[in-house]
XYZ file of C-alpha atoms in Angstrom:
403
model
C -26.668 -13.078 -15.497
C -24.339 -14.844 -17.929
C -22.723 -11.478 -18.921
C -22.199 -10.651 -15.238
C -20.446 -13.963 -14.614
C -18.238 -13.485 -17.635
C -17.059 -10.072 -16.429
C -16.678 -10.963 -12.730
C -13.125 -10.966 -11.415
C -14.057 -14.132 -9.450
C -14.641 -16.037 -12.669
C -10.778 -16.218 -12.898
C -9.429 -19.252 -10.981
C -6.091 -17.570 -10.194
C -7.771 -14.543 -8.705
C -9.804 -16.778 -6.389
C -6.464 -17.943 -5.078
C -4.411 -14.718 -5.102
C -6.723 -12.078 -3.545
C -7.686 -14.044 -0.408
C -4.135 -15.247 0.124
C -2.765 -11.707 -0.143
C -5.405 -10.443 2.246
C -4.528 -13.190 4.708
C -0.847 -12.138 4.458
C -1.793 -8.543 5.315
C -3.704 -9.842 8.374
C -0.551 -11.639 9.422
C 1.444 -8.460 8.909
C -0.903 -6.526 11.256
C -0.462 -9.258 13.854
C 3.290 -9.134 13.475
C 3.466 -5.389 13.725
C 1.572 -5.385 17.010
C 3.771 -8.190 18.366
C 6.965 -6.413 17.358
C 5.799 -3.082 18.691
C 5.053 -4.677 22.021
C 8.393 -6.464 22.027
C 10.477 -3.430 21.105
C 8.612 -1.030 23.434
C 9.161 -3.349 26.411
C 12.366 -2.197 27.967
C 13.333 0.238 25.198
C 12.579 3.899 24.617
C 10.852 5.733 21.754
C 14.061 5.633 19.766
C 13.746 1.856 19.472
C 10.135 2.120 18.202
C 11.329 4.694 15.603
C 14.089 2.298 14.651
C 11.602 -0.506 14.143
C 9.390 1.710 11.918
C 12.475 2.686 9.860
C 13.442 -0.999 9.542
C 9.978 -1.530 7.905
C 10.501 1.465 5.508
C 14.191 1.716 4.594
C 14.616 -1.686 2.729
C 11.809 -0.753 0.312
C 13.714 2.450 -0.495
C 17.032 0.633 -0.786
C 15.565 -1.942 -3.131
C 14.228 0.593 -5.636
C 17.149 0.035 -8.097
C 16.807 -3.713 -7.945
C 13.232 -4.845 -7.199
C 11.725 -3.707 -10.467
C 14.537 -5.313 -12.568
C 14.029 -8.567 -10.703
C 10.247 -8.487 -11.287
C 10.564 -7.596 -14.981
C 13.574 -9.739 -15.645
C 12.601 -13.159 -14.275
C 9.709 -15.602 -14.410
C 6.973 -14.427 -12.011
C 6.541 -17.808 -10.347
C 10.280 -17.994 -9.461
C 10.286 -14.431 -8.146
C 7.157 -14.905 -6.022
C 8.269 -18.266 -4.585
C 11.791 -17.151 -3.637
C 10.743 -13.769 -2.250
C 7.992 -15.574 -0.254
C 10.437 -18.146 1.117
C 12.747 -15.285 2.176
C 9.811 -13.741 4.148
C 8.940 -17.143 5.650
C 12.534 -17.543 6.900
C 12.622 -14.010 8.288
C 9.255 -14.493 9.954
C 10.349 -17.723 11.645
C 13.636 -16.081 12.685
C 11.811 -13.160 14.231
C 9.786 -15.640 16.401
C 12.991 -17.034 17.929
C 15.035 -13.880 18.590
C 14.511 -11.434 21.326
C 17.182 -8.755 21.205
C 16.673 -5.423 19.435
C 19.542 -5.746 16.934
C 18.510 -9.151 15.530
C 14.856 -8.073 15.509
C 15.646 -5.013 13.384
C 17.932 -6.999 11.057
C 15.293 -9.657 10.437
C 12.604 -7.035 9.845
C 14.912 -5.595 7.138
C 15.192 -9.037 5.540
C 11.441 -9.437 5.713
C 10.968 -6.107 3.921
C 13.510 -6.938 1.259
C 11.311 -9.867 0.317
C 8.242 -7.625 0.399
C 9.946 -5.018 -1.814
C 10.113 -7.663 -4.539
C 6.925 -9.598 -3.914
C 4.683 -6.539 -3.879
C 5.481 -5.350 -7.436
C 5.558 -8.970 -8.621
C 1.954 -9.534 -7.543
C 0.942 -6.118 -8.780
C 2.319 -6.772 -12.256
C 0.909 -10.308 -12.450
C -2.723 -9.506 -11.653
C -3.427 -7.688 -14.970
C -2.189 -10.785 -16.746
C -4.771 -12.835 -14.808
C -7.858 -10.684 -15.238
C -7.051 -8.657 -18.353
C -6.704 -4.926 -18.711
C -10.439 -4.168 -18.545
C -10.866 -5.614 -15.061
C -7.733 -4.104 -13.441
C -9.581 -1.303 -11.736
C -12.295 -3.544 -10.349
C -9.722 -6.074 -9.186
C -7.536 -3.394 -7.526
C -10.504 -1.961 -5.632
C -11.653 -5.394 -4.463
C -8.146 -6.287 -3.395
C -7.732 -3.071 -1.439
C -11.066 -3.616 0.234
C -10.152 -7.193 1.225
C -6.795 -6.053 2.525
C -8.565 -3.384 4.608
C -10.869 -5.965 6.140
C -7.955 -8.323 6.795
C -5.812 -5.535 8.311
C -8.601 -4.650 10.723
C -9.035 -8.293 11.638
C -5.339 -8.719 12.151
C -5.096 -5.637 14.318
C -7.956 -6.988 16.524
C -6.439 -10.444 16.690
C -2.813 -9.302 17.310
C -3.187 -8.300 20.902
C -5.294 -11.434 21.662
C -2.677 -13.689 20.022
C 0.201 -12.057 21.924
C -1.695 -12.486 25.173
C -2.529 -16.128 24.473
C 0.577 -17.363 22.679
C 3.151 -14.685 23.304
C 5.087 -12.773 20.616
C 6.584 -16.037 19.286
C 3.171 -17.519 18.562
C 1.984 -14.332 16.905
C 5.032 -14.054 14.729
C 4.775 -17.743 13.669
C 1.253 -17.038 12.563
C 2.636 -14.256 10.279
C 5.239 -16.627 8.893
C 2.503 -19.192 8.178
C 0.629 -16.623 6.067
C 3.773 -16.093 3.952
C 3.954 -19.788 3.449
C 0.380 -19.787 2.142
C 1.452 -17.119 -0.336
C 4.326 -19.290 -1.514
C 1.967 -22.253 -2.069
C -0.394 -19.978 -3.972
C 2.472 -18.700 -6.143
C 3.189 -22.339 -7.035
C -0.509 -23.055 -7.802
C -1.182 -19.946 -9.969
C -1.221 -20.925 -13.614
C -0.802 -17.459 -15.066
C 2.883 -16.646 -15.603
C 4.610 -13.393 -16.412
C 7.932 -13.888 -18.192
C 10.562 -11.399 -19.482
C 9.730 -10.138 -22.953
C 12.757 -10.409 -25.238
C 11.246 -7.936 -27.710
C 10.068 -5.363 -25.231
C 11.947 -2.485 -26.853
C 15.118 -2.780 -24.893
C 14.169 -0.446 -22.082
C 17.032 -0.537 -19.572
C 17.374 0.570 -16.040
C 15.561 0.103 -12.760
C 14.169 3.016 -10.829
C 14.960 5.457 -13.627
C 13.029 3.305 -16.223
C 10.096 3.308 -13.800
C 10.197 7.020 -13.167
C 10.578 7.816 -16.856
C 7.394 5.850 -17.462
C 5.570 7.777 -14.758
C 6.707 11.169 -15.960
C 6.076 10.234 -19.556
C 2.397 9.881 -18.922
C 0.187 13.002 -18.992
C -1.807 12.019 -15.929
C 0.801 10.148 -13.804
C 3.194 13.041 -13.987
C 0.556 15.153 -12.163
C -0.868 12.626 -9.744
C 2.257 10.804 -8.521
C 4.124 14.016 -7.389
C 0.840 15.121 -5.730
C 0.770 11.743 -4.030
C 4.297 12.283 -2.770
C 3.342 15.593 -1.255
C 0.277 13.998 0.290
C 2.310 11.269 1.899
C 4.618 13.832 3.515
C 1.909 16.026 4.970
C -0.791 13.371 5.379
C 1.281 10.759 7.129
C 2.906 13.364 9.372
C -0.285 13.519 11.394
C 0.082 9.855 12.324
C 2.866 10.790 14.667
C 0.630 13.109 16.698
C -2.713 11.447 16.325
C -2.458 9.576 19.617
C -1.629 12.820 21.403
C -4.613 14.612 19.810
C -7.018 11.915 20.862
C -5.764 11.003 24.325
C -4.236 14.337 25.259
C -6.069 17.214 23.634
C -9.523 15.545 23.655
C -8.921 13.493 26.814
C -10.299 10.277 25.335
C -9.136 6.858 26.509
C -7.280 4.037 24.672
C -10.526 2.356 23.657
C -11.830 5.408 21.888
C -8.384 5.862 20.239
C -8.843 2.327 18.889
C -12.355 3.168 17.797
C -11.056 6.086 15.716
C -8.488 3.815 14.105
C -11.252 1.257 13.290
C -13.383 4.022 11.782
C -10.490 4.989 9.511
C -10.085 1.383 8.456
C -13.749 0.956 7.706
C -13.753 4.170 5.696
C -10.809 2.935 3.691
C -12.697 -0.291 2.832
C -15.648 1.782 1.598
C -13.418 4.113 -0.474
C -11.584 1.196 -2.110
C -14.843 -0.563 -2.873
C -16.206 2.529 -4.539
C -13.135 2.868 -6.750
C -13.452 -0.769 -7.763
C -16.649 0.279 -9.607
C -14.900 2.961 -11.685
C -14.153 1.784 -15.213
C -12.429 4.772 -16.839
C -9.225 6.663 -16.148
C -11.196 9.910 -15.902
C -13.120 8.641 -12.905
C -10.070 7.235 -11.223
C -8.159 10.463 -11.763
C -10.833 12.497 -10.022
C -11.043 9.851 -7.290
C -7.362 10.503 -6.528
C -7.908 14.259 -6.427
C -11.137 13.816 -4.387
C -9.445 11.465 -1.957
C -6.691 14.016 -1.343
C -9.259 16.769 -0.776
C -11.284 14.600 1.634
C -8.135 13.783 3.644
C -7.116 17.447 3.818
C -10.537 18.625 4.905
C -10.842 15.826 7.454
C -7.498 16.600 8.981
C -8.620 20.186 9.545
C -11.850 18.939 11.051
C -10.009 16.603 13.456
C -7.600 19.284 14.389
C -10.575 21.485 15.381
C -12.703 18.722 16.906
C -14.133 19.345 20.301
C -15.929 16.019 20.839
C -15.801 12.380 19.932
C -18.561 12.567 17.271
C -16.700 15.173 15.285
C -13.461 13.207 15.650
C -15.187 10.004 14.310
C -16.593 11.867 11.324
C -13.112 13.166 10.452
C -11.438 9.771 11.002
C -13.977 7.953 8.829
C -13.683 10.487 6.062
C -9.920 10.215 6.176
C -10.279 6.487 5.682
C -12.732 6.944 2.722
C -10.242 9.364 1.077
C -7.293 7.025 1.699
C -9.131 4.049 0.224
C -10.018 6.037 -2.849
C -6.531 7.427 -3.218
C -4.784 4.121 -2.898
C -7.084 2.062 -5.072
C -7.422 4.642 -7.876
C -3.664 5.368 -7.926
C -2.784 1.621 -8.039
C -5.185 1.064 -10.943
C -3.944 4.075 -12.905
C -0.273 3.219 -12.458
C -0.824 -0.339 -13.704
C -3.142 0.423 -16.636
C -1.166 3.433 -17.883
C 2.173 1.622 -17.794
C 3.632 -0.566 -20.580
C 3.311 -4.271 -19.563
C 7.013 -5.056 -19.740
C 7.814 -2.102 -17.415
C 5.147 -2.613 -14.815
C 7.427 -4.240 -12.226
C 9.860 -1.288 -12.374
C 7.011 1.300 -12.326
C 5.350 -0.271 -9.298
C 8.662 -0.735 -7.508
C 9.663 2.946 -8.203
C 6.285 4.144 -6.961
C 6.442 1.982 -3.789
C 9.985 2.949 -3.068
C 9.529 6.670 -3.486
C 6.360 6.596 -1.371
C 8.333 4.841 1.395
C 10.974 7.551 1.088
C 8.492 10.258 1.684
C 6.953 8.188 4.517
C 10.301 8.384 6.274
C 10.364 12.127 5.718
C 6.856 12.330 7.119
C 7.940 10.627 10.373
C 10.583 13.291 10.882
C 8.270 16.099 9.813
C 5.526 14.894 12.119
C 7.773 14.858 15.139
C 9.037 18.333 14.344
C 5.580 19.769 13.641
C 4.210 18.196 16.808
C 6.873 19.864 18.875
C 6.408 23.298 17.205
C 2.634 23.368 16.517
C 1.200 20.859 18.881
C -1.216 18.072 17.795
C -4.078 20.367 16.798
C -1.817 22.785 14.898
C -0.147 19.833 13.078
C -3.505 18.427 11.981
C -4.820 21.791 10.739
C -1.589 22.798 8.963
C -1.170 19.371 7.257
C -4.820 19.316 6.309
C -4.597 22.724 4.619
C -1.486 21.583 2.749
C -3.339 18.449 1.516
C -6.275 20.532 0.370
C -3.967 22.946 -1.519
C -2.209 19.984 -3.176
C -5.557 18.530 -4.185
C -6.663 21.879 -5.677
C -3.360 22.236 -7.613
C -3.620 18.707 -8.948
C -7.223 19.200 -9.973
C -6.383 22.417 -11.814
C -3.606 20.640 -13.713
C -5.865 17.719 -14.574
C -8.456 20.121 -16.076
C -5.820 21.250 -18.493
C -5.242 17.721 -19.847
C -7.006 16.873 -23.051
C -9.556 14.038 -22.995
C -7.551 12.089 -25.540
C -4.494 12.200 -23.333
C -6.491 11.384 -20.227
C -7.768 8.112 -21.674
C -4.519 7.069 -23.388
C -3.052 3.865 -22.126
C 0.347 2.577 -23.138
C 0.959 -1.130 -23.718
């Protein structure tokens, strides 16, 4: 029992502060997204909704050259506090504006703060728990975030109905304020390393680190391809469920909940993996599960089959996200982690934007079922190619970690 306590992530005081606070913030984000979607869709067309989704994505891409440098170049407490205060200010501002232009502008400000805060927390956590517990901490964090996101999605509509969009958005701003307070209370600090080898650059330094690793150079491009084809189906999912299958809004929501629950299970499983070999195959397996499930959903003729596919997609996504996050952190030099995480997040967002465009075009050309089947096959092919390349990597290279 004593050994279990010593190796538990919850034995670290700072983790007991950070993980619940970050999960709470994600719940707030889910509430805010629902409130903003309802606001923007009221009196505006689909183009306004697309603009809102782009406002959430584009700042992360635009901040790629700067976010990593900020995270690696300044004291972590200062970075987290100031980026958090920027998000608090944007969240409060969103609660008190109503027009589309100001809403989009403040969402961009909010996401600029997130583009810095996300890599800053990601790079700080290994300092708190140590390298050996990064995988377990990442899996636990992803699972908590999954639970919080589901809770926030469920609470969002209720809050908007009870307190209006202003009240819901103020709740989101309050969760950012909690993160600021936690950033002040966390004792672990991450400071610039004067003798870190002089590695310069922002996004290019991060990408060089990714492509300089034998495993990341395989898995990260495969992840980019997955994002393009895997997220493209999100555009047509509602049409598949409500149109092709003739199911109502409540069952559409049930499918979303099943995906969320599956993601929690997948992330929890990855938290138990202790070696890079297991995490590598979890990424490949997650991609394969998502590809096969997309095909299954595209061919589904009833609700049960749909739910099986949706749940398995969630499991695959949870495995993919948790295992990739752990690998990127543990296989990157400590002084470069901010830039590596920022480069990964920004490039993934870039491909997410491409996925929105691809999904709309594929939906128009292939229909919802054809889009799901085609994208699922593409995911499965990407998984098979990544798996074949991983098999060619030597065991000594697979377990190598740079510090």
